[in-house]
Amino acid sequence: MQNEGSVERSATLEPPSPGRTALATMAALVLPGLGHLVLGKAVRGAVIFAGIAVMFILGIWMKGHLYKPEPGEWLTYLFTFCNLGIGVPYFVLYALNFGFELTKEQPAIFTYEYGNTFLLVSGLLNYLAMLDAYDIAVGRKS
């Protein structure tokens, strides 16, 4: 009985468009919540944007360090991948050279590690938000 209802419901949904799916997925990578906005999920997109933006701003405020790849330091490649998840804000700060330079005094600041964690997690959360936008675009969830 339950399977019949799900079959009827899925038959009424329009098939996923590859162009719309790609647009929503890429938009979600560019800016947190933008993919959901493209899909017409404005409230969900606003909540995602607000949550991730607050984490990112707090990470910068707590003097966290943004990473870029350093030759010979393999861990910086992993941390850069995490930071890149935030999208455009990473590249804006990179162009301004803000948040990338590590001073000798910076690790002594008691909020430094929290700031690093907030910056890394905000990027990783945006990757999850991108996957959520993809799932909505292909019809796996609403």
Short mmCIF file of C-alpha atoms in Angstrom, two decimals:
data_model
loop_
_atom_site.label_atom_id
_atom_site.label_comp_id
_atom_site.label_asym_id
_atom_site.label_seq_id
_atom_site.Cartn_x
_atom_site.Cartn_y
_atom_site.Cartn_z
CA MET A 1 0.00 0.00 0.00
CA GLN A 2 2.77 2.40 0.88
CA ASN A 3 4.68 1.64 -2.32
CA GLU A 4 1.67 2.49 -4.48
CA GLY A 5 1.50 6.02 -3.02
CA SER A 6 5.18 6.63 -3.64
CA VAL A 7 4.85 5.42 -7.24
CA GLU A 8 1.92 7.77 -7.85
CA ARG A 9 3.76 10.69 -6.29
CA SER A 10 6.95 10.14 -8.28
CA ALA A 11 4.96 9.82 -11.52
CA THR A 12 3.58 13.35 -11.08
CA LEU A 13 7.02 14.93 -10.63
CA GLU A 14 8.74 16.32 -13.69
CA PRO A 15 11.91 14.49 -14.76
CA PRO A 16 15.14 16.15 -13.66
CA SER A 17 16.74 18.47 -16.17
CA PRO A 18 20.52 17.96 -16.52
CA GLY A 19 21.01 21.68 -17.15
CA ARG A 20 19.04 22.69 -14.06
CA THR A 21 20.87 20.08 -12.00
CA ALA A 22 24.28 21.33 -13.14
CA LEU A 23 23.31 24.97 -12.61
CA ALA A 24 22.02 24.35 -9.08
CA THR A 25 25.06 22.28 -8.15
CA MET A 26 27.55 24.82 -9.45
CA ALA A 27 25.62 27.72 -7.93
CA ALA A 28 25.76 25.98 -4.55
CA LEU A 29 29.54 25.77 -4.86
CA VAL A 30 29.86 29.42 -5.82
CA LEU A 31 27.96 30.76 -2.81
CA PRO A 32 26.30 28.92 0.08
CA GLY A 33 22.53 28.67 -0.42
CA LEU A 34 22.57 29.90 -4.01
CA GLY A 35 21.86 26.43 -5.41
CA HIS A 36 18.73 26.18 -3.31
CA LEU A 37 17.66 29.63 -4.46
CA VAL A 38 18.04 28.48 -8.10
CA LEU A 39 15.78 25.53 -7.28
CA GLY A 40 13.11 27.77 -5.75
CA LYS A 41 13.88 26.80 -2.15
CA ALA A 42 14.44 30.36 -0.92
CA VAL A 43 13.90 29.70 2.80
CA ARG A 44 16.21 26.69 2.84
CA GLY A 45 18.78 28.65 0.84
CA ALA A 46 18.59 31.60 3.24
CA VAL A 47 19.04 29.35 6.27
CA ILE A 48 22.02 27.60 4.67
CA PHE A 49 23.57 30.92 3.65
CA ALA A 50 23.08 32.44 7.10
CA GLY A 51 24.47 29.45 8.97
CA ILE A 52 27.54 29.00 6.82
CA ALA A 53 28.21 32.74 6.49
CA VAL A 54 28.05 33.20 10.26
CA MET A 55 30.51 30.34 10.76
CA PHE A 56 32.88 31.77 8.16
CA ILE A 57 32.71 35.31 9.56
CA LEU A 58 33.26 34.03 13.10
CA GLY A 59 36.27 32.05 11.90
CA ILE A 60 37.79 35.19 10.39
CA TRP A 61 36.91 37.23 13.48
CA MET A 62 38.58 34.64 15.74
CA LYS A 63 41.80 35.11 13.73
CA GLY A 64 41.56 31.73 12.02
CA HIS A 65 43.92 30.92 9.18
CA LEU A 66 42.83 30.28 5.60
CA TYR A 67 44.99 27.78 3.79
CA LYS A 68 46.54 27.68 0.34
CA PRO A 69 48.65 24.81 -0.99
CA GLU A 70 52.27 24.90 0.13
CA PRO A 71 54.74 22.67 -1.74
CA GLY A 72 56.05 19.88 0.49
CA GLU A 73 53.25 20.34 3.04
CA TRP A 74 50.64 17.77 2.01
CA LEU A 75 48.23 18.69 4.79
CA THR A 76 47.81 22.19 3.38
CA TYR A 77 46.25 20.63 0.27
CA LEU A 78 43.58 18.96 2.39
CA PHE A 79 42.90 22.13 4.38
CA THR A 80 42.78 24.17 1.17
CA PHE A 81 40.15 21.79 -0.20
CA CYS A 82 38.10 22.34 2.97
CA ASN A 83 38.46 26.13 2.73
CA LEU A 84 37.64 26.17 -0.99
CA GLY A 85 34.20 24.78 -0.18
CA ILE A 86 33.05 28.23 0.89
CA GLY A 87 33.25 29.40 -2.73
CA VAL A 88 33.58 33.03 -3.78
CA PRO A 89 34.42 34.43 -0.30
CA TYR A 90 37.62 32.35 -0.31
CA PHE A 91 38.73 33.87 -3.61
CA VAL A 92 37.78 37.40 -2.54
CA LEU A 93 39.91 37.08 0.59
CA TYR A 94 42.69 35.50 -1.47
CA ALA A 95 42.66 38.47 -3.85
CA LEU A 96 42.79 40.82 -0.85
CA ASN A 97 45.49 38.64 0.78
CA PHE A 98 43.44 38.66 3.98
CA GLY A 99 43.49 35.72 6.37
CA PHE A 100 46.23 33.74 4.61
CA GLU A 101 49.37 35.05 6.25
CA LEU A 102 50.32 33.29 9.45
CA THR A 103 52.20 35.44 11.94
CA LYS A 104 54.24 34.13 14.87
CA GLU A 105 51.79 35.69 17.35
CA GLN A 106 48.65 34.29 15.75
CA PRO A 107 48.80 30.73 17.23
CA ALA A 108 49.15 32.28 20.70
CA ILE A 109 45.68 33.84 20.40
CA PHE A 110 43.29 31.64 22.38
CA THR A 111 40.59 31.74 19.67
CA TYR A 112 42.98 30.81 16.83
CA GLU A 113 42.19 27.07 16.76
CA TYR A 114 38.47 27.74 17.03
CA GLY A 115 38.74 30.14 14.11
CA ASN A 116 40.58 27.54 12.04
CA THR A 117 37.92 24.97 12.83
CA PHE A 118 35.08 27.33 11.95
CA LEU A 119 36.70 28.18 8.62
CA LEU A 120 37.31 24.53 7.71
CA VAL A 121 33.85 23.36 8.77
CA SER A 122 32.08 26.19 6.95
CA GLY A 123 33.63 24.99 3.69
CA LEU A 124 32.77 21.36 4.41
CA LEU A 125 29.19 22.30 5.28
CA ASN A 126 28.86 24.05 1.95
CA TYR A 127 29.93 20.83 0.21
CA LEU A 128 27.07 19.11 2.04
CA ALA A 129 24.70 21.91 1.02
CA MET A 130 25.82 21.41 -2.58
CA LEU A 131 24.98 17.70 -2.34
CA ASP A 132 21.61 18.62 -0.86
CA ALA A 133 20.92 20.94 -3.82
CA TYR A 134 21.93 18.14 -6.18
CA ASP A 135 19.54 15.71 -4.48
CA ILE A 136 16.69 18.21 -4.77
CA ALA A 137 17.50 18.91 -8.43
CA VAL A 138 17.45 15.22 -9.40
CA GLY A 139 14.25 14.60 -7.44
CA ARG A 140 15.61 12.46 -4.61
CA LYS A 141 14.21 14.84 -2.01
CA SER A 142 12.02 17.91 -1.88
#
